[in-house]
């Protein structure tokens, strides 16, 4: 039986990956020129971009928790965990070599091994934290899968949704509320329920959203997303002005505002984009399938390009830098996926899978088919 393909997830992967690249490309510039026109533009786009992480977890939640294979512990340990761990180790090695060069001006075995060893306790580069969290949630996914089987009824899913809304809502309220209000929130209880730093709730929300039987009006989703984004942009500007330093509290990826924005985008894609890419399929389908390794490589590439003075002070420069990073990472990983011994190491995909979905062999084969 052929596995069902959710086309809208391809669109979300590309969007979320592009958001993450922009977010990290803009990171250093956001701490400069506070509240200038340039900062305002960067902050506004970054406020949108921060929904990428909950969106990635929602995608994982749908794919992971709707698959019967998730209930098979052996399959999870033998197939899924290596696909995450092996590329993480490979890119951590590459990142540690580059960071060793940044620290000392030369790559020394002792320095990069020390940095790599630190990856056992902390991510070698900041964006690798996502992998540690995803690996942890994948390890317990058979338990989650078994648990949600007990919530297969509409009432069970509603109860789970209400529970998530209460925990995430109170956690967010405590983050923003004055001490006089926050003191009335059972923060200790909520903290004990804040598993995986709260990201597990985005994972579960993805599963819940994938099962919604009825469409939500697109206009309503757009209006909610626009109002939510406006609040995030305003709040970030307000707090930055108040503390005179870039303050991303309203952009928190594991709290209600960005999760709500990601939910709206998830549903808009699910309801309107469940179709192939069309004429751009030869470029966008491989890009969607390579979003995971591009995520792993992109921050290393940003660091390299910025080290060699790629302009990134203005908002336009950051946008150009983000596009350039995506294209370079895409070309590098697509090439690595075409080399049989390196494919799995750098993509987490088997060579056979890459030939069917994303490497140069796939692209050349499609071009030849069109020429016939």
mmCIF file of C-alpha atoms in Angstrom:
data_model
loop_
_atom_site.group_PDB
_atom_site.id
_atom_site.type_symbol
_atom_site.label_atom_id
_atom_site.label_comp_id
_atom_site.label_asym_id
_atom_site.label_seq_id
_atom_site.Cartn_x
_atom_site.Cartn_y
_atom_site.Cartn_z
ATOM 1 C CA UNK A 1 0.000 0.000 0.000
ATOM 2 C CA UNK A 2 1.418 3.374 -1.044
ATOM 3 C CA UNK A 3 1.962 5.806 1.797
ATOM 4 C CA UNK A 4 -0.324 8.838 1.668
ATOM 5 C CA UNK A 5 1.512 12.067 0.908
ATOM 6 C CA UNK A 6 0.421 15.290 2.582
ATOM 7 C CA UNK A 7 1.396 17.973 0.081
ATOM 8 C CA UNK A 8 0.578 20.824 2.435
ATOM 9 C CA UNK A 9 3.308 19.612 4.784
ATOM 10 C CA UNK A 10 5.850 20.225 1.997
ATOM 11 C CA UNK A 11 4.755 23.868 1.850
ATOM 12 C CA UNK A 12 4.982 24.189 5.632
ATOM 13 C CA UNK A 13 8.449 22.651 5.716
ATOM 14 C CA UNK A 14 9.780 25.153 3.195
ATOM 15 C CA UNK A 15 8.099 28.066 4.952
ATOM 16 C CA UNK A 16 9.331 27.021 8.403
ATOM 17 C CA UNK A 17 12.860 26.341 7.136
ATOM 18 C CA UNK A 18 13.017 29.768 5.434
ATOM 19 C CA UNK A 19 11.750 31.402 8.644
ATOM 20 C CA UNK A 20 14.450 29.724 10.752
ATOM 21 C CA UNK A 21 17.190 30.797 8.336
ATOM 22 C CA UNK A 22 15.937 34.404 8.365
ATOM 23 C CA UNK A 23 15.623 34.374 12.151
ATOM 24 C CA UNK A 24 19.261 33.377 12.618
ATOM 25 C CA UNK A 25 20.482 35.615 9.807
ATOM 26 C CA UNK A 26 18.840 38.568 11.582
ATOM 27 C CA UNK A 27 19.944 37.656 15.111
ATOM 28 C CA UNK A 28 23.035 39.849 15.351
ATOM 29 C CA UNK A 29 21.450 42.821 13.569
ATOM 30 C CA UNK A 30 18.464 42.829 15.946
ATOM 31 C CA UNK A 31 20.818 43.694 18.777
ATOM 32 C CA UNK A 32 22.000 46.797 16.910
ATOM 33 C CA UNK A 33 20.292 50.053 15.944
ATOM 34 C CA UNK A 34 17.450 49.507 18.401
ATOM 35 C CA UNK A 35 14.038 50.896 17.349
ATOM 36 C CA UNK A 36 15.381 52.342 14.096
ATOM 37 C CA UNK A 37 13.373 51.823 10.891
ATOM 38 C CA UNK A 38 15.770 49.024 9.965
ATOM 39 C CA UNK A 39 15.301 47.356 13.361
ATOM 40 C CA UNK A 40 11.522 47.673 13.102
ATOM 41 C CA UNK A 41 11.498 45.884 9.738
ATOM 42 C CA UNK A 42 13.775 43.111 11.003
ATOM 43 C CA UNK A 43 11.754 42.706 14.187
ATOM 44 C CA UNK A 44 8.455 42.493 12.304
ATOM 45 C CA UNK A 45 9.657 39.725 9.971
ATOM 46 C CA UNK A 46 11.377 37.926 12.851
ATOM 47 C CA UNK A 47 8.129 37.990 14.829
ATOM 48 C CA UNK A 48 6.587 35.973 12.007
ATOM 49 C CA UNK A 49 9.671 33.778 11.665
ATOM 50 C CA UNK A 50 9.591 32.651 15.301
ATOM 51 C CA UNK A 51 6.479 30.565 14.611
ATOM 52 C CA UNK A 52 8.740 28.166 12.668
ATOM 53 C CA UNK A 53 9.710 26.022 15.660
ATOM 54 C CA UNK A 54 6.157 25.275 16.882
ATOM 55 C CA UNK A 55 5.232 24.703 13.232
ATOM 56 C CA UNK A 56 8.043 22.151 12.853
ATOM 57 C CA UNK A 57 6.854 20.374 15.993
ATOM 58 C CA UNK A 58 3.251 20.402 14.729
ATOM 59 C CA UNK A 59 4.396 18.784 11.489
ATOM 60 C CA UNK A 60 6.265 16.143 13.487
ATOM 61 C CA UNK A 61 3.197 15.632 15.648
ATOM 62 C CA UNK A 62 0.940 14.920 12.686
ATOM 63 C CA UNK A 63 3.384 12.583 10.944
ATOM 64 C CA UNK A 64 4.538 10.805 14.097
ATOM 65 C CA UNK A 65 1.261 10.356 15.940
ATOM 66 C CA UNK A 66 -0.856 9.326 12.940
ATOM 67 C CA UNK A 67 1.566 6.558 11.908
ATOM 68 C CA UNK A 68 0.956 3.024 13.199
ATOM 69 C CA UNK A 69 4.723 2.434 13.100
ATOM 70 C CA UNK A 70 5.089 4.853 16.015
ATOM 71 C CA UNK A 71 3.559 2.193 18.232
ATOM 72 C CA UNK A 72 6.401 -0.194 17.361
ATOM 73 C CA UNK A 73 9.271 0.500 19.783
ATOM 74 C CA UNK A 74 11.724 -1.522 17.703
ATOM 75 C CA UNK A 75 10.937 0.481 14.565
ATOM 76 C CA UNK A 76 11.357 3.792 16.382
ATOM 77 C CA UNK A 77 14.726 2.768 17.843
ATOM 78 C CA UNK A 78 16.108 1.153 14.693
ATOM 79 C CA UNK A 79 14.776 3.494 12.005
ATOM 80 C CA UNK A 80 13.740 6.890 13.339
ATOM 81 C CA UNK A 81 16.287 7.582 16.075
ATOM 82 C CA UNK A 82 19.357 6.899 13.843
ATOM 83 C CA UNK A 83 17.913 9.241 11.181
ATOM 84 C CA UNK A 84 18.043 12.023 13.760
ATOM 85 C CA UNK A 85 21.166 11.098 15.739
ATOM 86 C CA UNK A 86 23.547 10.354 12.851
ATOM 87 C CA UNK A 87 23.109 13.709 11.029
ATOM 88 C CA UNK A 88 23.198 15.558 14.370
ATOM 89 C CA UNK A 89 26.586 13.995 15.159
ATOM 90 C CA UNK A 90 27.921 14.729 11.663
ATOM 91 C CA UNK A 91 26.899 18.387 11.697
ATOM 92 C CA UNK A 92 28.103 18.757 15.286
ATOM 93 C CA UNK A 93 31.542 17.593 14.129
ATOM 94 C CA UNK A 94 31.499 20.134 11.294
ATOM 95 C CA UNK A 95 30.294 22.904 13.604
ATOM 96 C CA UNK A 96 32.947 22.113 16.217
ATOM 97 C CA UNK A 97 35.693 22.312 13.575
ATOM 98 C CA UNK A 98 34.423 25.713 12.443
ATOM 99 C CA UNK A 99 34.038 27.011 16.002
ATOM 100 C CA UNK A 100 37.570 25.830 16.771
ATOM 101 C CA UNK A 101 38.791 27.953 13.878
ATOM 102 C CA UNK A 102 36.802 30.972 15.096
ATOM 103 C CA UNK A 103 38.289 30.697 18.589
ATOM 104 C CA UNK A 104 41.930 30.139 17.721
ATOM 105 C CA UNK A 105 42.363 31.087 14.072
ATOM 106 C CA UNK A 106 43.392 27.510 13.320
ATOM 107 C CA UNK A 107 41.754 24.102 13.566
ATOM 108 C CA UNK A 108 43.412 22.079 16.307
ATOM 109 C CA UNK A 109 42.361 18.551 17.230
ATOM 110 C CA UNK A 110 42.369 19.305 20.935
ATOM 111 C CA UNK A 111 40.159 22.373 20.611
ATOM 112 C CA UNK A 112 37.542 20.913 18.284
ATOM 113 C CA UNK A 113 37.359 17.669 20.235
ATOM 114 C CA UNK A 114 36.754 19.688 23.406
ATOM 115 C CA UNK A 115 33.951 21.593 21.684
ATOM 116 C CA UNK A 116 32.499 18.362 20.295
ATOM 117 C CA UNK A 117 32.622 16.718 23.714
ATOM 118 C CA UNK A 118 30.593 19.614 25.081
ATOM 119 C CA UNK A 119 27.828 18.512 22.721
ATOM 120 C CA UNK A 120 27.058 15.710 25.173
ATOM 121 C CA UNK A 121 25.659 18.283 27.605
ATOM 122 C CA UNK A 122 24.872 21.348 25.455
ATOM 123 C CA UNK A 123 24.280 21.770 21.706
ATOM 124 C CA UNK A 124 27.507 22.562 19.816
ATOM 125 C CA UNK A 125 25.617 25.338 17.993
ATOM 126 C CA UNK A 126 22.526 26.978 19.405
ATOM 127 C CA UNK A 127 20.082 25.753 16.753
ATOM 128 C CA UNK A 128 20.897 22.098 17.454
ATOM 129 C CA UNK A 129 18.738 22.299 20.601
ATOM 130 C CA UNK A 130 15.772 21.444 18.388
ATOM 131 C CA UNK A 131 17.334 18.085 17.562
ATOM 132 C CA UNK A 132 17.892 17.172 21.208
ATOM 133 C CA UNK A 133 14.239 17.921 21.954
ATOM 134 C CA UNK A 134 12.951 16.082 18.872
ATOM 135 C CA UNK A 135 15.099 13.027 19.663
ATOM 136 C CA UNK A 136 13.746 12.971 23.214
ATOM 137 C CA UNK A 137 10.137 13.214 22.035
ATOM 138 C CA UNK A 138 10.751 10.545 19.387
ATOM 139 C CA UNK A 139 12.072 8.221 22.086
ATOM 140 C CA UNK A 140 8.825 8.537 24.059
ATOM 141 C CA UNK A 141 6.610 8.650 20.946
ATOM 142 C CA UNK A 142 5.437 5.014 21.384
ATOM 143 C CA UNK A 143 4.105 6.018 24.814
ATOM 144 C CA UNK A 144 2.427 9.098 23.344
ATOM 145 C CA UNK A 145 0.954 7.016 20.542
ATOM 146 C CA UNK A 146 -0.444 4.513 23.002
ATOM 147 C CA UNK A 147 -1.864 7.315 25.120
ATOM 148 C CA UNK A 148 -3.658 9.109 22.311
ATOM 149 C CA UNK A 149 -5.298 5.856 21.284
ATOM 150 C CA UNK A 150 -7.269 6.266 24.493
ATOM 151 C CA UNK A 151 -8.291 9.745 23.315
ATOM 152 C CA UNK A 152 -9.574 8.708 19.900
ATOM 153 C CA UNK A 153 -13.094 9.939 20.601
ATOM 154 C CA UNK A 154 -14.143 13.548 20.024
ATOM 155 C CA UNK A 155 -14.550 14.018 23.790
ATOM 156 C CA UNK A 156 -11.079 12.644 24.457
ATOM 157 C CA UNK A 157 -9.462 14.972 21.906
ATOM 158 C CA UNK A 158 -11.447 17.910 23.268
ATOM 159 C CA UNK A 159 -10.236 17.109 26.773
ATOM 160 C CA UNK A 160 -6.634 17.001 25.569
ATOM 161 C CA UNK A 161 -7.090 20.298 23.718
ATOM 162 C CA UNK A 162 -8.554 21.990 26.798
ATOM 163 C CA UNK A 163 -5.700 20.657 28.951
ATOM 164 C CA UNK A 164 -3.085 22.006 26.520
ATOM 165 C CA UNK A 165 -4.842 25.375 26.313
ATOM 166 C CA UNK A 166 -4.918 25.679 30.118
ATOM 167 C CA UNK A 167 -1.254 24.728 30.622
ATOM 168 C CA UNK A 168 0.120 26.846 27.756
ATOM 169 C CA UNK A 169 -2.255 29.718 28.517
ATOM 170 C CA UNK A 170 -1.352 29.898 32.211
ATOM 171 C CA UNK A 171 2.361 29.539 31.462
ATOM 172 C CA UNK A 172 2.135 32.417 28.987
ATOM 173 C CA UNK A 173 0.027 34.521 31.349
ATOM 174 C CA UNK A 174 2.556 34.022 34.116
ATOM 175 C CA UNK A 175 5.305 35.147 31.729
ATOM 176 C CA UNK A 176 3.571 38.411 30.916
ATOM 177 C CA UNK A 177 1.496 39.230 33.982
ATOM 178 C CA UNK A 178 2.540 41.547 36.794
ATOM 179 C CA UNK A 179 3.532 39.917 40.062
ATOM 180 C CA UNK A 180 0.200 40.786 41.661
ATOM 181 C CA UNK A 181 -1.636 38.736 39.021
ATOM 182 C CA UNK A 182 1.024 36.080 38.556
ATOM 183 C CA UNK A 183 0.936 35.247 42.263
ATOM 184 C CA UNK A 184 -2.592 33.863 41.789
ATOM 185 C CA UNK A 185 -1.468 31.393 39.100
ATOM 186 C CA UNK A 186 -0.520 27.861 40.287
ATOM 187 C CA UNK A 187 2.872 28.277 38.692
ATOM 188 C CA UNK A 188 4.541 25.335 40.442
ATOM 189 C CA UNK A 189 1.945 22.909 39.103
ATOM 190 C CA UNK A 190 2.196 24.382 35.609
ATOM 191 C CA UNK A 191 5.997 24.160 35.727
ATOM 192 C CA UNK A 192 5.775 20.446 36.554
ATOM 193 C CA UNK A 193 3.584 19.989 33.476
ATOM 194 C CA UNK A 194 5.959 21.931 31.219
ATOM 195 C CA UNK A 195 7.454 18.817 29.579
ATOM 196 C CA UNK A 196 10.244 19.282 27.014
ATOM 197 C CA UNK A 197 10.140 23.003 27.803
ATOM 198 C CA UNK A 198 6.563 23.073 26.591
ATOM 199 C CA UNK A 199 7.347 22.011 23.012
ATOM 200 C CA UNK A 200 5.547 18.703 23.442
ATOM 201 C CA UNK A 201 2.277 20.635 23.380
ATOM 202 C CA UNK A 202 3.002 21.906 19.865
ATOM 203 C CA UNK A 203 3.636 18.277 18.881
ATOM 204 C CA UNK A 204 0.255 17.223 20.282
ATOM 205 C CA UNK A 205 -1.478 20.240 18.735
ATOM 206 C CA UNK A 206 -0.205 19.141 15.315
ATOM 207 C CA UNK A 207 -1.906 15.775 15.825
ATOM 208 C CA UNK A 208 -5.131 17.420 16.984
ATOM 209 C CA UNK A 209 -5.216 19.862 14.059
ATOM 210 C CA UNK A 210 -4.651 17.060 11.550
ATOM 211 C CA UNK A 211 -7.873 15.407 12.779
ATOM 212 C CA UNK A 212 -10.179 18.428 12.630
ATOM 213 C CA UNK A 213 -13.242 17.266 10.676
ATOM 214 C CA UNK A 214 -14.410 20.708 9.535
ATOM 215 C CA UNK A 215 -12.666 23.603 7.874
ATOM 216 C CA UNK A 216 -12.265 26.867 9.728
ATOM 217 C CA UNK A 217 -13.035 29.874 7.518
ATOM 218 C CA UNK A 218 -9.847 31.136 5.882
ATOM 219 C CA UNK A 219 -10.767 34.752 6.579
ATOM 220 C CA UNK A 220 -11.079 34.032 10.290
ATOM 221 C CA UNK A 221 -7.683 32.303 10.336
ATOM 222 C CA UNK A 222 -6.077 35.218 8.498
ATOM 223 C CA UNK A 223 -7.638 37.777 10.851
ATOM 224 C CA UNK A 224 -6.564 35.852 13.968
ATOM 225 C CA UNK A 225 -3.048 35.396 12.590
ATOM 226 C CA UNK A 226 -2.790 39.093 11.647
ATOM 227 C CA UNK A 227 -4.008 40.285 15.053
ATOM 228 C CA UNK A 228 -1.719 37.843 16.837
ATOM 229 C CA UNK A 229 1.294 38.870 14.754
ATOM 230 C CA UNK A 230 0.511 42.555 15.327
ATOM 231 C CA UNK A 231 0.473 41.921 19.084
ATOM 232 C CA UNK A 232 3.833 40.116 18.910
ATOM 233 C CA UNK A 233 5.390 42.938 16.874
ATOM 234 C CA UNK A 234 4.006 45.635 19.188
ATOM 235 C CA UNK A 235 4.987 43.755 22.342
ATOM 236 C CA UNK A 236 8.538 43.184 21.113
ATOM 237 C CA UNK A 237 8.905 46.883 20.289
ATOM 238 C CA UNK A 238 7.413 47.912 23.635
ATOM 239 C CA UNK A 239 9.647 45.661 25.747
ATOM 240 C CA UNK A 240 12.742 46.544 23.726
ATOM 241 C CA UNK A 241 12.055 50.228 24.279
ATOM 242 C CA UNK A 242 11.343 49.654 27.963
ATOM 243 C CA UNK A 243 14.544 47.719 28.682
ATOM 244 C CA UNK A 244 16.675 49.417 25.993
ATOM 245 C CA UNK A 245 17.860 46.044 24.731
ATOM 246 C CA UNK A 246 16.341 43.585 22.275
ATOM 247 C CA UNK A 247 13.754 41.628 24.290
ATOM 248 C CA UNK A 248 12.050 38.685 22.568
ATOM 249 C CA UNK A 249 9.573 37.699 25.293
ATOM 250 C CA UNK A 250 6.561 38.153 22.995
ATOM 251 C CA UNK A 251 8.353 36.035 20.368
ATOM 252 C CA UNK A 252 8.800 33.043 22.693
ATOM 253 C CA UNK A 253 8.474 29.907 20.585
ATOM 254 C CA UNK A 254 6.901 27.774 23.289
ATOM 255 C CA UNK A 255 4.219 30.197 24.461
ATOM 256 C CA UNK A 256 0.715 30.954 23.313
ATOM 257 C CA UNK A 257 1.258 33.818 20.848
ATOM 258 C CA UNK A 258 3.688 32.083 18.479
ATOM 259 C CA UNK A 259 1.887 28.741 18.894
ATOM 260 C CA UNK A 260 -1.399 30.380 17.901
ATOM 261 C CA UNK A 261 0.283 31.934 14.850
ATOM 262 C CA UNK A 262 1.722 28.547 13.875
ATOM 263 C CA UNK A 263 -1.708 26.936 14.300
ATOM 264 C CA UNK A 264 -3.280 29.430 11.886
ATOM 265 C CA UNK A 265 -0.551 28.833 9.297
ATOM 266 C CA UNK A 266 -0.853 25.057 9.733
ATOM 267 C CA UNK A 267 -4.609 25.156 9.100
ATOM 268 C CA UNK A 268 -4.349 27.586 6.176
ATOM 269 C CA UNK A 269 -1.857 25.264 4.490
ATOM 270 C CA UNK A 270 -3.863 22.129 5.314
ATOM 271 C CA UNK A 271 -7.078 23.623 3.941
ATOM 272 C CA UNK A 272 -5.695 25.328 0.841
ATOM 273 C CA UNK A 273 -2.375 23.812 -0.249
ATOM 274 C CA UNK A 274 -2.857 20.054 -0.351
ATOM 275 C CA UNK A 275 -1.618 19.830 -3.931
ATOM 276 C CA UNK A 276 1.724 19.438 -5.768
ATOM 277 C CA UNK A 277 3.979 22.410 -6.477
ATOM 278 C CA UNK A 278 3.221 22.495 -10.203
ATOM 279 C CA UNK A 279 5.857 23.981 -12.504
ATOM 280 C CA UNK A 280 8.290 24.594 -9.645
ATOM 281 C CA UNK A 281 8.083 20.985 -8.447
ATOM 282 C CA UNK A 282 11.612 20.053 -9.622
ATOM 283 C CA UNK A 283 13.062 22.714 -7.306
ATOM 284 C CA UNK A 284 10.573 22.882 -4.455
ATOM 285 C CA UNK A 285 9.970 19.177 -3.843
ATOM 286 C CA UNK A 286 13.689 18.489 -3.221
ATOM 287 C CA UNK A 287 13.849 21.676 -1.136
ATOM 288 C CA UNK A 288 10.995 20.396 1.055
ATOM 289 C CA UNK A 289 12.618 16.986 1.443
ATOM 290 C CA UNK A 290 15.972 18.572 2.324
ATOM 291 C CA UNK A 291 14.531 21.042 4.855
ATOM 292 C CA UNK A 292 15.838 18.929 7.761
ATOM 293 C CA UNK A 293 19.537 18.850 6.716
ATOM 294 C CA UNK A 294 19.319 22.476 5.561
ATOM 295 C CA UNK A 295 18.161 23.327 9.084
ATOM 296 C CA UNK A 296 21.226 21.567 10.490
ATOM 297 C CA UNK A 297 23.678 23.251 8.123
ATOM 298 C CA UNK A 298 22.258 26.759 7.798
ATOM 299 C CA UNK A 299 23.592 28.378 10.979
ATOM 300 C CA UNK A 300 27.092 27.094 10.267
ATOM 301 C CA UNK A 301 26.853 28.619 6.793
ATOM 302 C CA UNK A 302 25.553 31.928 8.179
ATOM 303 C CA UNK A 303 28.523 32.078 10.550
ATOM 304 C CA UNK A 304 30.961 31.376 7.713
ATOM 305 C CA UNK A 305 29.467 33.967 5.359
ATOM 306 C CA UNK A 306 29.287 36.634 8.066
ATOM 307 C CA UNK A 307 32.869 35.880 9.069
ATOM 308 C CA UNK A 308 33.871 36.707 5.509
ATOM 309 C CA UNK A 309 31.955 40.011 5.670
ATOM 310 C CA UNK A 310 28.711 39.230 3.885
ATOM 311 C CA UNK A 311 26.594 42.384 4.468
ATOM 312 C CA UNK A 312 23.836 41.870 7.046
ATOM 313 C CA UNK A 313 23.260 45.216 8.770
ATOM 314 C CA UNK A 314 20.147 46.292 6.844
ATOM 315 C CA UNK A 315 16.875 44.373 6.656
ATOM 316 C CA UNK A 316 17.328 43.979 2.883
ATOM 317 C CA UNK A 317 20.844 42.601 3.423
ATOM 318 C CA UNK A 318 19.515 40.049 5.901
ATOM 319 C CA UNK A 319 16.834 38.938 3.438
ATOM 320 C CA UNK A 320 19.409 38.510 0.678
ATOM 321 C CA UNK A 321 21.747 36.678 3.070
ATOM 322 C CA UNK A 322 18.952 34.288 4.087
ATOM 323 C CA UNK A 323 18.127 33.468 0.453
ATOM 324 C CA UNK A 324 21.815 32.986 -0.336
ATOM 325 C CA UNK A 325 22.263 30.651 2.652
ATOM 326 C CA UNK A 326 19.258 28.550 1.615
ATOM 327 C CA UNK A 327 20.522 28.215 -1.965
ATOM 328 C CA UNK A 328 24.080 27.328 -0.903
ATOM 329 C CA UNK A 329 22.904 24.783 1.668
ATOM 330 C CA UNK A 330 20.455 23.333 -0.849
ATOM 331 C CA UNK A 331 23.185 22.868 -3.477
ATOM 332 C CA UNK A 332 25.669 21.377 -0.986
ATOM 333 C CA UNK A 333 23.246 18.907 0.589
ATOM 334 C CA UNK A 334 21.672 17.944 -2.730
ATOM 335 C CA UNK A 335 25.169 17.069 -3.928
ATOM 336 C CA UNK A 336 26.004 15.129 -0.758
ATOM 337 C CA UNK A 337 22.729 13.226 -1.152
ATOM 338 C CA UNK A 338 23.924 12.138 -4.607
ATOM 339 C CA UNK A 339 27.025 10.469 -3.165
ATOM 340 C CA UNK A 340 25.952 7.076 -1.845
ATOM 341 C CA UNK A 341 28.325 6.775 1.183
ATOM 342 C CA UNK A 342 27.556 10.336 2.338
ATOM 343 C CA UNK A 343 23.807 10.511 1.735
ATOM 344 C CA UNK A 344 22.594 8.996 5.006
ATOM 345 C CA UNK A 345 25.270 10.739 7.069
ATOM 346 C CA UNK A 346 24.247 14.224 5.915
ATOM 347 C CA UNK A 347 20.508 13.829 5.264
ATOM 348 C CA UNK A 348 19.213 10.952 7.393
ATOM 349 C CA UNK A 349 17.782 9.476 4.176
ATOM 350 C CA UNK A 350 18.829 6.297 2.433
ATOM 351 C CA UNK A 351 20.398 6.702 -0.989
ATOM 352 C CA UNK A 352 17.343 5.042 -2.526
ATOM 353 C CA UNK A 353 15.005 7.523 -0.834
ATOM 354 C CA UNK A 354 17.121 10.478 -1.998
ATOM 355 C CA UNK A 355 17.110 9.230 -5.594
ATOM 356 C CA UNK A 356 13.321 9.207 -5.478
ATOM 357 C CA UNK A 357 12.863 12.599 -3.863
ATOM 358 C CA UNK A 358 15.669 15.141 -3.760
ATOM 359 C CA UNK A 359 19.199 14.487 -5.066
ATOM 360 C CA UNK A 360 20.661 15.350 -8.469
ATOM 361 C CA UNK A 361 19.761 11.918 -9.839
ATOM 362 C CA UNK A 362 16.121 12.665 -9.043
ATOM 363 C CA UNK A 363 16.304 16.068 -10.758
ATOM 364 C CA UNK A 364 18.120 14.802 -13.867
ATOM 365 C CA UNK A 365 15.671 11.909 -14.163
ATOM 366 C CA UNK A 366 12.724 14.328 -14.096
ATOM 367 C CA UNK A 367 14.308 16.566 -16.725
ATOM 368 C CA UNK A 368 14.857 13.573 -19.021
ATOM 369 C CA UNK A 369 11.245 12.464 -18.593
ATOM 370 C CA UNK A 370 10.012 15.880 -19.682
ATOM 371 C CA UNK A 371 12.251 15.869 -22.745
ATOM 372 C CA UNK A 372 10.789 12.576 -24.013
#
